[in-house]
Amino acid sequence: MPRLLTALATAAALALPTLATAQDMNPNVAARHAVMDVLAYNLGQIGGMAQGRMPYDAAVASAAANNIYHLSMLDIAPMFAEGTDNASAQGSRALPAIWTDMDGFNARWAALQTAAEAMKDAAGTDLASLQGAMGGLGGACGACHQTYRQPQ
Amino acid sequence: MLARLGTFALVLAAVGGGAFWVLTRPASLSADTLTALQSHSADPQHGEQVFWTAGCASCHTAPSVDATASTEARMVLAGGRSFVTPFGTFRAPNISPDPEAGIGGWTLEQFATAVMLGVSPEGAHYYPAFPYTTYTHATPGDIADLWAYWQMLPADPTPSAAHEVGFPFSMRRGLGLWKMLNFDPAFATPVPEDPEAARGHYLVEALGHCAECHTPRDALGGLDRSQWLAGAPNPVGEGRIPALPPQGWTAFDIAAYLETGFTPEFDTAGGEMADVVANISRIAAPDRAAIAAYLVALRASPNP
């Protein structure tokens, strides 16, 4: 029994740094990571169909594309508050270029809205339409990550 | 006595300087390579495939041309991008076919000497920010095809900007010593037996220059080939460039990523890799599959 307690205590001690990191994460960084995670989940649905990883299902594709569209309509400005770049906020890969070029950054987010709207109209039509809209959507993601996100 | 010592020092300096001069002399193409270049029946269509695989547009398009730019925009090699490294800031020159601002006045031999040996038509060494240590492995046929395709690219009059490199790296002649250390005519990894993986091996090691970012560098900026594609600090900024292939990725995942920019988790390529995807998405699908086959095979026997 004391051995079990020791083991539990050790496990708890080992787990502590992880818990501490999660608690210490800047809430702005945590929130925007959450938005990106939900975007990626929904992109996985339509992207999986576009790449042939799963069969095309108009209803599932439509729902995912709708979610992406609504996510793209979020006002993300508060999550990208001053002082939350990769040098200031632990766990963030957001480059200072976002804050020195906020107009350019906002234009990238606006481009995502345009691409998401096109996907919303295409995803439920048929697989070919979905595939046709996928390039624009992926390009919108990539263009922003190209300039404003640090590599791993 | 003093005079004699002085003479001795002068002679020593002259011998040393002479040896330096000889050792750092820019190379020229072998007779075999020249013959292969000149006798090749050039195919500009295949040259276009070489162009996208070799990723010329990643560095030599204007800074405003991002990964979403059209094919036409990616064909304008106006130059002007900056690469901030520990050795200084390098600026990609205009290499469009403009005869004044670009390289429109070059011959095939001059082009091949630049690309495969890193030597300019004036006989000066290029900085290895230009990945000629990769391109030296390309076949003369591919280089001749590339040059044929080059003639179809639009000319652009933007003048090239100068590099900002401090002493001693500002002495280009010294790059001859760097080349002695780092210019290896042999491939870094053995040619795989599987034909598809062998094709991928060529595309990665001779054209795609993945290793320029994915392999760590030593203090002099040479690739540490014992850690081939093992991941490295970002050579032009913050963060790390991951090891290849990424853990858990299948050949399908790699080929899909190179075509669409989406990881298996549907994150997207960013940074310099966004431009790489913009180029590699324009090559033939079997070549993307070949790159994936080579990388997956590499995982089975990493870092030979």
CSV table of C-alpha atoms in Angstrom, one decimal:
chain,number,residue,atom,x,y,z
A,1,MET,CA,0.0,0.0,0.0
A,2,PRO,CA,2.7,2.6,0.8
A,3,ARG,CA,4.3,1.5,-2.4
A,4,LEU,CA,1.1,2.3,-4.3
A,5,LEU,CA,1.0,5.7,-2.6
A,6,THR,CA,4.6,6.4,-3.6
A,7,ALA,CA,3.8,5.4,-7.2
A,8,LEU,CA,0.7,7.7,-7.2
A,9,ALA,CA,2.7,10.6,-5.8
A,10,THR,CA,5.4,10.1,-8.4
A,11,ALA,CA,2.8,10.0,-11.2
A,12,ALA,CA,1.2,13.1,-9.8
A,13,ALA,CA,4.6,14.9,-9.6
A,14,LEU,CA,5.4,13.8,-13.2
A,15,ALA,CA,2.0,15.1,-14.4
A,16,LEU,CA,2.4,18.4,-12.7
A,17,PRO,CA,4.5,20.2,-15.3
A,18,THR,CA,2.0,19.3,-18.0
A,19,LEU,CA,-0.9,20.6,-15.9
A,20,ALA,CA,1.1,23.8,-15.0
A,21,THR,CA,1.7,24.5,-18.7
A,22,ALA,CA,-2.0,24.1,-19.6
A,23,GLN,CA,-3.0,26.5,-16.8
A,24,ASP,CA,-0.2,29.0,-17.7
A,25,MET,CA,-1.1,29.2,-21.3
A,26,ASN,CA,-2.2,32.6,-22.3
A,27,PRO,CA,-6.0,32.5,-22.7
A,28,ASN,CA,-5.8,34.3,-26.1
A,29,VAL,CA,-3.4,31.7,-27.4
A,30,ALA,CA,-5.6,28.8,-26.0
A,31,ALA,CA,-8.7,30.3,-27.7
A,32,ARG,CA,-7.1,30.8,-31.1
A,33,HIS,CA,-5.6,27.3,-31.0
A,34,ALA,CA,-9.1,26.0,-30.2
A,35,VAL,CA,-10.5,27.8,-33.3
A,36,MET,CA,-7.7,26.3,-35.4
A,37,ASP,CA,-8.5,22.8,-34.0
A,38,VAL,CA,-12.2,23.1,-34.9
A,39,LEU,CA,-11.3,24.4,-38.3
A,40,ALA,CA,-8.9,21.4,-38.8
A,41,TYR,CA,-11.5,18.9,-37.7
A,42,ASN,CA,-14.0,20.2,-40.2
A,43,LEU,CA,-11.4,20.5,-43.0
A,44,GLY,CA,-10.6,16.9,-42.2
A,45,GLN,CA,-14.1,15.9,-43.3
A,46,ILE,CA,-14.2,17.7,-46.6
A,47,GLY,CA,-10.4,17.3,-47.3
A,48,GLY,CA,-10.7,13.6,-46.5
A,49,MET,CA,-13.4,13.3,-49.1
A,50,ALA,CA,-11.4,15.4,-51.6
A,51,GLN,CA,-8.3,13.2,-51.2
A,52,GLY,CA,-10.3,10.0,-51.4
A,53,ARG,CA,-9.6,9.0,-47.8
A,54,MET,CA,-13.4,8.6,-47.2
A,55,PRO,CA,-16.4,8.3,-49.4
A,56,TYR,CA,-18.2,11.4,-50.5
A,57,ASP,CA,-21.3,12.2,-48.4
A,58,ALA,CA,-23.2,15.4,-49.4
A,59,ALA,CA,-24.8,15.9,-45.9
A,60,VAL,CA,-21.5,15.5,-44.0
A,61,ALA,CA,-19.6,17.7,-46.5
A,62,SER,CA,-22.3,20.4,-46.3
A,63,ALA,CA,-22.3,20.4,-42.5
A,64,ALA,CA,-18.5,20.6,-42.3
A,65,ALA,CA,-18.3,23.4,-44.9
A,66,ASN,CA,-21.0,25.3,-43.0
A,67,ASN,CA,-19.0,25.0,-39.8
A,68,ILE,CA,-15.9,26.3,-41.6
A,69,TYR,CA,-17.9,29.2,-43.0
A,70,HIS,CA,-19.2,30.2,-39.6
A,71,LEU,CA,-15.8,29.8,-38.0
A,72,SER,CA,-14.4,32.1,-40.6
A,73,MET,CA,-17.0,34.7,-39.6
A,74,LEU,CA,-15.6,34.9,-36.1
A,75,ASP,CA,-14.1,38.2,-35.0
A,76,ILE,CA,-10.6,36.9,-34.1
A,77,ALA,CA,-9.1,40.3,-33.3
A,78,PRO,CA,-9.5,39.9,-29.5
A,79,MET,CA,-7.7,36.6,-29.6
A,80,PHE,CA,-4.8,38.2,-31.3
A,81,ALA,CA,-4.3,40.8,-28.5
A,82,GLU,CA,-1.1,42.8,-28.3
A,83,GLY,CA,1.7,41.0,-26.5
A,84,THR,CA,0.7,37.5,-27.4
A,85,ASP,CA,3.3,36.7,-30.1
A,86,ASN,CA,5.7,33.8,-30.1
A,87,ALA,CA,8.3,35.7,-28.1
A,88,SER,CA,5.9,36.8,-25.4
A,89,ALA,CA,3.4,34.0,-25.0
A,90,GLN,CA,4.5,30.4,-24.3
A,91,GLY,CA,3.3,27.8,-26.7
A,92,SER,CA,2.5,30.4,-29.5
A,93,ARG,CA,4.0,30.3,-33.0
A,94,ALA,CA,2.3,33.6,-34.0
A,95,LEU,CA,5.0,35.8,-35.5
A,96,PRO,CA,5.4,39.5,-34.5
A,97,ALA,CA,4.7,40.3,-38.2
A,98,ILE,CA,1.0,39.9,-37.4
A,99,TRP,CA,1.1,43.0,-35.2
A,100,THR,CA,3.5,45.0,-37.4
A,101,ASP,CA,1.3,44.2,-40.5
A,102,MET,CA,-2.2,43.9,-39.0
A,103,ASP,CA,-3.9,45.0,-42.3
A,104,GLY,CA,-2.1,42.2,-44.2
A,105,PHE,CA,-3.1,39.7,-41.5
A,106,ASN,CA,-6.7,40.8,-41.6
A,107,ALA,CA,-6.7,40.6,-45.4
A,108,ARG,CA,-5.6,36.9,-45.0
A,109,TRP,CA,-8.5,36.2,-42.6
A,110,ALA,CA,-10.9,37.9,-45.1
A,111,ALA,CA,-9.5,35.7,-47.8
A,112,LEU,CA,-10.4,32.7,-45.7
A,113,GLN,CA,-14.0,34.0,-45.5
A,114,THR,CA,-14.2,34.3,-49.3
A,115,ALA,CA,-12.8,30.8,-49.8
A,116,ALA,CA,-15.1,29.3,-47.1
A,117,GLU,CA,-18.1,30.9,-48.7
A,118,ALA,CA,-17.2,29.3,-52.0
A,119,MET,CA,-16.8,25.9,-50.2
A,120,LYS,CA,-20.2,26.3,-48.4
A,121,ASP,CA,-21.9,26.5,-51.8
A,122,ALA,CA,-19.8,23.7,-53.4
A,123,ALA,CA,-19.5,21.0,-50.7
A,124,GLY,CA,-23.0,19.7,-50.9
A,125,THR,CA,-23.3,19.7,-54.7
A,126,ASP,CA,-21.0,16.8,-55.7
A,127,LEU,CA,-17.5,15.6,-55.2
A,128,ALA,CA,-16.0,17.4,-58.2
A,129,SER,CA,-17.4,20.8,-57.0
A,130,LEU,CA,-16.0,20.1,-53.5
A,131,GLN,CA,-12.6,19.2,-55.0
A,132,GLY,CA,-12.7,22.4,-57.1
A,133,ALA,CA,-13.2,24.6,-54.0
A,134,MET,CA,-10.6,22.8,-51.9
A,135,GLY,CA,-7.5,24.5,-53.5
A,136,GLY,CA,-8.8,27.9,-52.7
A,137,LEU,CA,-9.5,27.0,-49.1
A,138,GLY,CA,-6.1,25.3,-48.6
A,139,GLY,CA,-4.4,28.2,-50.3
A,140,ALA,CA,-6.1,30.6,-47.8
A,141,CYS,CA,-4.8,28.6,-44.8
A,142,GLY,CA,-1.3,28.3,-46.3
A,143,ALA,CA,-1.0,31.9,-47.4
A,144,CYS,CA,-1.5,33.1,-43.8
A,145,HIS,CA,0.7,30.4,-42.3
A,146,GLN,CA,3.4,31.3,-44.8
A,147,THR,CA,3.9,34.8,-43.5
A,148,TYR,CA,2.6,34.9,-40.0
A,149,ARG,CA,3.4,31.5,-38.3
A,150,GLN,CA,6.8,30.3,-37.2
A,151,PRO,CA,7.8,26.7,-38.2
A,152,GLN,CA,7.7,24.2,-35.4
B,1,MET,CA,69.3,38.9,-40.5
B,2,LEU,CA,66.2,41.0,-40.2
B,3,ALA,CA,66.2,41.5,-43.9
B,4,ARG,CA,66.6,37.8,-44.5
B,5,LEU,CA,63.7,37.1,-42.1
B,6,GLY,CA,61.6,39.6,-44.0
B,7,THR,CA,62.3,38.0,-47.3
B,8,PHE,CA,61.4,34.6,-45.8
B,9,ALA,CA,58.1,36.0,-44.5
B,10,LEU,CA,57.4,37.5,-47.9
B,11,VAL,CA,58.1,34.2,-49.7
B,12,LEU,CA,56.0,32.3,-47.2
B,13,ALA,CA,53.1,34.8,-47.7
B,14,ALA,CA,53.5,34.4,-51.5
B,15,VAL,CA,53.5,30.6,-51.3
B,16,GLY,CA,50.5,30.7,-49.0
B,17,GLY,CA,48.7,33.2,-51.1
B,18,GLY,CA,49.5,31.2,-54.2
B,19,ALA,CA,48.2,28.0,-52.6
B,20,PHE,CA,45.0,29.8,-51.5
B,21,TRP,CA,44.6,31.1,-55.0
B,22,VAL,CA,45.0,27.7,-56.6
B,23,LEU,CA,42.8,25.9,-54.0
B,24,THR,CA,40.0,28.4,-54.2
B,25,ARG,CA,40.0,28.6,-58.1
B,26,PRO,CA,36.4,28.4,-59.4
B,27,ALA,CA,35.9,25.1,-61.3
B,28,SER,CA,34.6,24.6,-64.8
B,29,LEU,CA,32.5,21.9,-66.3
B,30,SER,CA,34.1,18.6,-67.3
B,31,ALA,CA,34.4,17.8,-71.0
B,32,ASP,CA,31.9,14.9,-70.5
B,33,THR,CA,29.3,17.2,-69.0
B,34,LEU,CA,29.8,19.8,-71.7
B,35,THR,CA,29.3,17.2,-74.4
B,36,ALA,CA,26.2,15.8,-72.7
B,37,LEU,CA,24.7,19.3,-72.4
B,38,GLN,CA,25.4,20.3,-76.0
B,39,SER,CA,24.3,17.0,-77.6
B,40,HIS,CA,21.1,16.8,-75.6
B,41,SER,CA,17.9,17.4,-77.6
B,42,ALA,CA,16.3,19.9,-75.3
B,43,ASP,CA,12.7,19.4,-74.2
B,44,PRO,CA,11.2,22.6,-72.7
B,45,GLN,CA,8.1,20.7,-71.5
B,46,HIS,CA,10.2,18.4,-69.4
B,47,GLY,CA,12.2,21.5,-68.4
B,48,GLU,CA,9.1,22.9,-66.8
B,49,GLN,CA,8.9,19.8,-64.6
B,50,VAL,CA,12.5,20.3,-63.6
B,51,PHE,CA,11.7,24.0,-62.9
B,52,TRP,CA,8.9,23.2,-60.5
B,53,THR,CA,10.8,20.3,-58.8
B,54,ALA,CA,14.0,22.4,-58.4
B,55,GLY,CA,11.9,25.1,-56.8
B,56,CYS,CA,13.6,28.1,-58.5
B,57,ALA,CA,10.4,30.2,-57.9
B,58,SER,CA,10.6,29.7,-54.1
B,59,CYS,CA,13.5,32.1,-53.8
B,60,HIS,CA,13.6,34.1,-57.0
B,61,THR,CA,10.1,35.4,-57.3
B,62,ALA,CA,9.4,39.0,-56.0
B,63,PRO,CA,8.7,39.2,-52.3
B,64,SER,CA,5.0,40.0,-53.0
B,65,VAL,CA,4.5,36.7,-54.8
B,66,ASP,CA,3.0,34.3,-52.2
B,67,ALA,CA,2.0,30.7,-52.3
B,68,THR,CA,-1.4,31.5,-53.7
B,69,ALA,CA,0.0,33.4,-56.7
B,70,SER,CA,-0.9,32.2,-60.2
B,71,THR,CA,1.4,30.0,-62.3
B,72,GLU,CA,2.1,33.1,-64.5
B,73,ALA,CA,3.2,35.1,-61.5
B,74,ARG,CA,5.5,32.3,-60.2
B,75,MET,CA,7.2,32.3,-63.6
B,76,VAL,CA,8.5,35.9,-63.1
B,77,LEU,CA,12.0,35.5,-61.5
B,78,ALA,CA,12.4,39.2,-60.6
B,79,GLY,CA,14.3,38.4,-57.4
B,80,GLY,CA,14.4,40.6,-54.3
B,81,ARG,CA,13.6,38.2,-51.4
B,82,SER,CA,15.9,38.5,-48.4
B,83,PHE,CA,17.3,35.6,-46.5
B,84,VAL,CA,18.6,36.5,-43.1
B,85,THR,CA,21.2,34.0,-42.0
B,86,PRO,CA,24.0,33.9,-39.4
B,87,PHE,CA,26.4,34.8,-42.2
B,88,GLY,CA,24.6,37.8,-43.4
B,89,THR,CA,21.5,38.8,-45.4
B,90,PHE,CA,21.4,37.2,-48.9
B,91,ARG,CA,19.2,38.7,-51.6
B,92,ALA,CA,17.9,36.5,-54.4
B,93,PRO,CA,18.9,38.1,-57.7
B,94,ASN,CA,16.9,38.7,-60.8
B,95,ILE,CA,17.4,35.5,-62.9
B,96,SER,CA,14.6,36.2,-65.4
B,97,PRO,CA,15.6,36.2,-69.1
B,98,ASP,CA,16.0,40.0,-69.1
B,99,PRO,CA,19.4,40.6,-70.9
B,100,GLU,CA,20.3,43.5,-68.6
B,101,ALA,CA,18.7,42.9,-65.2
B,102,GLY,CA,18.6,39.1,-65.5
B,103,ILE,CA,20.4,36.3,-67.2
B,104,GLY,CA,19.0,36.6,-70.7
B,105,GLY,CA,22.5,37.0,-72.2
B,106,TRP,CA,23.8,33.7,-70.8
B,107,THR,CA,24.8,30.6,-72.8
B,108,LEU,CA,23.7,27.1,-71.8
B,109,GLU,CA,27.3,26.4,-70.7
B,110,GLN,CA,27.3,29.5,-68.4
B,111,PHE,CA,23.9,28.5,-67.0
B,112,ALA,CA,25.0,25.0,-66.3
B,113,THR,CA,28.2,26.2,-64.7
B,114,ALA,CA,26.2,28.5,-62.4
B,115,VAL,CA,23.7,25.9,-61.4
B,116,MET,CA,25.9,22.8,-61.2
B,117,LEU,CA,29.2,24.4,-59.9
B,118,GLY,CA,28.1,27.7,-58.3
B,119,VAL,CA,30.4,29.7,-60.5
B,120,SER,CA,29.3,32.9,-62.3
B,121,PRO,CA,30.1,33.7,-66.0
B,122,GLU,CA,32.7,36.2,-64.6
B,123,GLY,CA,34.3,33.3,-62.8
B,124,ALA,CA,33.3,34.2,-59.2
B,125,HIS,CA,31.9,31.8,-56.6
B,126,TYR,CA,28.2,32.1,-55.7
B,127,TYR,CA,27.2,32.0,-52.0
B,128,PRO,CA,25.8,28.6,-51.1
B,129,ALA,CA,22.4,30.1,-50.3
B,130,PHE,CA,22.0,29.1,-54.0
B,131,PRO,CA,21.7,25.3,-53.6
B,132,TYR,CA,24.2,24.3,-56.3
B,133,THR,CA,25.6,21.6,-54.0
B,134,THR,CA,22.3,19.9,-54.7
B,135,TYR,CA,21.9,20.8,-58.3
B,136,THR,CA,25.4,19.4,-59.1
B,137,HIS,CA,23.8,16.0,-58.9
B,138,ALA,CA,21.3,16.8,-61.7
B,139,THR,CA,21.7,15.1,-65.1
B,140,PRO,CA,23.1,17.4,-67.8
B,141,GLY,CA,19.9,16.5,-69.8
B,142,ASP,CA,17.7,18.0,-67.0
B,143,ILE,CA,19.8,21.2,-66.9
B,144,ALA,CA,19.6,21.6,-70.7
B,145,ASP,CA,15.8,21.0,-70.6
B,146,LEU,CA,15.5,23.6,-67.8
B,147,TRP,CA,17.5,26.1,-69.9
B,148,ALA,CA,15.2,25.5,-72.8
B,149,TYR,CA,12.1,26.1,-70.6
B,150,TRP,CA,13.9,29.3,-69.2
B,151,GLN,CA,13.6,30.8,-72.7
B,152,MET,CA,9.8,30.8,-72.3
B,153,LEU,CA,9.8,32.7,-69.0
B,154,PRO,CA,8.9,36.4,-69.0
B,155,ALA,CA,11.8,38.9,-68.7
B,156,ASP,CA,11.6,41.4,-65.8
B,157,PRO,CA,13.7,44.6,-65.6
B,158,THR,CA,13.9,44.8,-61.8
B,159,PRO,CA,17.6,45.4,-60.8
B,160,SER,CA,19.1,42.8,-58.4
B,161,ALA,CA,19.8,44.0,-54.8
B,162,ALA,CA,23.2,43.5,-53.2
B,163,HIS,CA,23.8,41.0,-50.4
B,164,GLU,CA,24.7,42.3,-47.0
B,165,VAL,CA,27.5,40.1,-45.9
B,166,GLY,CA,30.3,41.1,-43.5
B,167,PHE,CA,34.0,40.1,-43.5
B,168,PRO,CA,35.3,37.5,-44.0
B,169,PHE,CA,32.3,36.1,-45.8
B,170,SER,CA,32.3,39.1,-48.1
B,171,MET,CA,35.5,37.6,-49.7
B,172,ARG,CA,33.9,35.4,-52.3
B,173,ARG,CA,37.3,33.8,-53.2
B,174,GLY,CA,37.2,32.2,-49.7
B,175,LEU,CA,34.1,30.3,-50.8
B,176,GLY,CA,36.5,28.0,-52.7
B,177,LEU,CA,37.6,26.6,-49.4
B,178,TRP,CA,34.0,26.2,-48.3
B,179,LYS,CA,33.4,24.3,-51.5
B,180,MET,CA,36.4,22.0,-50.8
B,181,LEU,CA,34.7,21.0,-47.6
B,182,ASN,CA,31.1,20.9,-48.7
B,183,PHE,CA,30.9,20.3,-52.4
B,184,ASP,CA,30.4,16.5,-52.7
B,185,PRO,CA,29.8,15.0,-56.1
B,186,ALA,CA,28.5,11.8,-54.4
B,187,PHE,CA,24.9,11.4,-53.3
B,188,ALA,CA,24.2,11.6,-49.5
B,189,THR,CA,22.2,8.4,-49.4
B,190,PRO,CA,22.5,5.2,-51.5
B,191,VAL,CA,20.2,4.9,-54.5
B,192,PRO,CA,17.3,2.7,-53.4
B,193,GLU,CA,16.7,-0.6,-55.3
B,194,ASP,CA,13.0,0.1,-55.8
B,195,PRO,CA,12.7,2.1,-59.1
B,196,GLU,CA,10.0,4.5,-57.7
B,197,ALA,CA,12.1,5.2,-54.5
B,198,ALA,CA,15.2,5.6,-56.8
B,199,ARG,CA,13.3,8.3,-58.8
B,200,GLY,CA,12.4,10.0,-55.5
B,201,HIS,CA,16.0,9.8,-54.4
B,202,TYR,CA,17.1,11.7,-57.5
B,203,LEU,CA,14.2,14.3,-57.2
B,204,VAL,CA,15.1,15.0,-53.5
B,205,GLU,CA,18.9,14.9,-53.7
B,206,ALA,CA,19.5,16.5,-57.2
B,207,LEU,CA,16.6,18.9,-57.6
B,208,GLY,CA,14.2,19.4,-54.7
B,209,HIS,CA,17.0,20.4,-52.2
B,210,CYS,CA,14.8,19.4,-49.2
B,211,ALA,CA,18.1,18.9,-47.3
B,212,GLU,CA,18.9,22.6,-47.4
B,213,CYS,CA,16.4,23.2,-44.6
B,214,HIS,CA,15.7,19.7,-43.2
B,215,THR,CA,19.4,18.8,-42.5
B,216,PRO,CA,21.4,20.5,-39.8
B,217,ARG,CA,24.4,22.7,-40.7
B,218,ASP,CA,27.8,22.9,-39.1
B,219,ALA,CA,29.5,26.1,-37.9
B,220,LEU,CA,30.6,27.0,-41.4
B,221,GLY,CA,27.1,26.5,-42.8
B,222,GLY,CA,27.9,23.1,-44.5
B,223,LEU,CA,25.2,20.4,-44.4
B,224,ASP,CA,25.9,17.7,-41.8
B,225,ARG,CA,25.2,14.8,-44.1
B,226,SER,CA,25.5,12.3,-41.2
B,227,GLN,CA,22.1,13.7,-40.1
B,228,TRP,CA,20.5,13.6,-43.5
B,229,LEU,CA,16.9,15.1,-43.3
B,230,ALA,CA,17.0,14.5,-39.6
B,231,GLY,CA,15.4,18.0,-38.8
B,232,ALA,CA,17.3,21.2,-38.0
B,233,PRO,CA,17.0,24.7,-36.7
B,234,ASN,CA,15.2,27.0,-39.1
B,235,PRO,CA,18.1,28.4,-41.2
B,236,VAL,CA,16.3,31.7,-42.0
B,237,GLY,CA,14.3,32.5,-38.8
B,238,GLU,CA,12.9,31.2,-35.6
B,239,GLY,CA,11.7,27.7,-34.9
B,240,ARG,CA,12.6,24.2,-36.1
B,241,ILE,CA,12.3,22.4,-39.4
B,242,PRO,CA,11.0,18.9,-38.8
B,243,ALA,CA,12.7,15.6,-39.6
B,244,LEU,CA,11.7,13.7,-42.7
B,245,PRO,CA,9.5,11.8,-43.0
B,246,PRO,CA,7.3,13.1,-40.3
B,247,GLN,CA,6.5,10.5,-37.7
B,248,GLY,CA,3.5,8.3,-38.6
B,249,TRP,CA,3.0,9.7,-42.1
B,250,THR,CA,2.4,7.2,-44.9
B,251,ALA,CA,3.5,7.6,-48.5
B,252,PHE,CA,0.0,8.7,-49.3
B,253,ASP,CA,0.1,11.4,-46.5
B,254,ILE,CA,3.4,12.8,-47.9
B,255,ALA,CA,2.2,12.9,-51.5
B,256,ALA,CA,-1.1,14.5,-50.4
B,257,TYR,CA,0.7,17.1,-48.4
B,258,LEU,CA,3.0,18.0,-51.3
B,259,GLU,CA,0.0,18.4,-53.5
B,260,THR,CA,-2.5,20.2,-51.2
B,261,GLY,CA,-0.4,21.5,-48.3
B,262,PHE,CA,-2.6,19.7,-45.8
B,263,THR,CA,-1.0,17.5,-43.2
B,264,PRO,CA,-2.9,14.3,-42.2
B,265,GLU,CA,-4.4,16.3,-39.3
B,266,PHE,CA,-5.4,19.0,-41.8
B,267,ASP,CA,-3.1,21.6,-40.5
B,268,THR,CA,-1.4,23.4,-43.5
B,269,ALA,CA,2.1,24.0,-44.6
B,270,GLY,CA,3.5,27.4,-43.6
B,271,GLY,CA,6.7,29.4,-43.8
B,272,GLU,CA,9.1,28.5,-46.6
B,273,MET,CA,7.3,25.2,-47.0
B,274,ALA,CA,4.2,27.0,-48.3
B,275,ASP,CA,6.2,28.0,-51.4
B,276,VAL,CA,7.7,24.5,-51.7
B,277,VAL,CA,4.1,23.1,-51.9
B,278,ALA,CA,3.2,25.8,-54.4
B,279,ASN,CA,6.0,24.4,-56.6
B,280,ILE,CA,5.7,20.7,-56.0
B,281,SER,CA,1.9,20.8,-56.5
B,282,ARG,CA,2.8,21.7,-60.1
B,283,ILE,CA,4.8,18.5,-60.9
B,284,ALA,CA,3.5,15.2,-62.2
B,285,ALA,CA,1.6,13.1,-59.6
B,286,PRO,CA,3.9,10.1,-60.1
B,287,ASP,CA,6.9,12.2,-59.2
B,288,ARG,CA,5.2,13.3,-55.9
B,289,ALA,CA,4.6,9.6,-55.2
B,290,ALA,CA,8.2,8.9,-56.0
B,291,ILE,CA,9.4,11.5,-53.4
B,292,ALA,CA,7.1,10.0,-50.9
B,293,ALA,CA,8.4,6.5,-51.6
B,294,TYR,CA,12.0,7.7,-51.1
B,295,LEU,CA,11.2,9.4,-47.8
B,296,VAL,CA,9.3,6.4,-46.5
B,297,ALA,CA,12.2,4.1,-47.5
B,298,LEU,CA,14.6,6.5,-45.7
B,299,ARG,CA,12.7,5.9,-42.5
B,300,ALA,CA,13.4,2.2,-42.7
B,301,SER,CA,17.2,3.0,-42.8
B,302,PRO,CA,17.6,6.6,-41.5
B,303,ASN,CA,20.9,8.4,-41.5
B,304,PRO,CA,23.2,5.9,-43.2
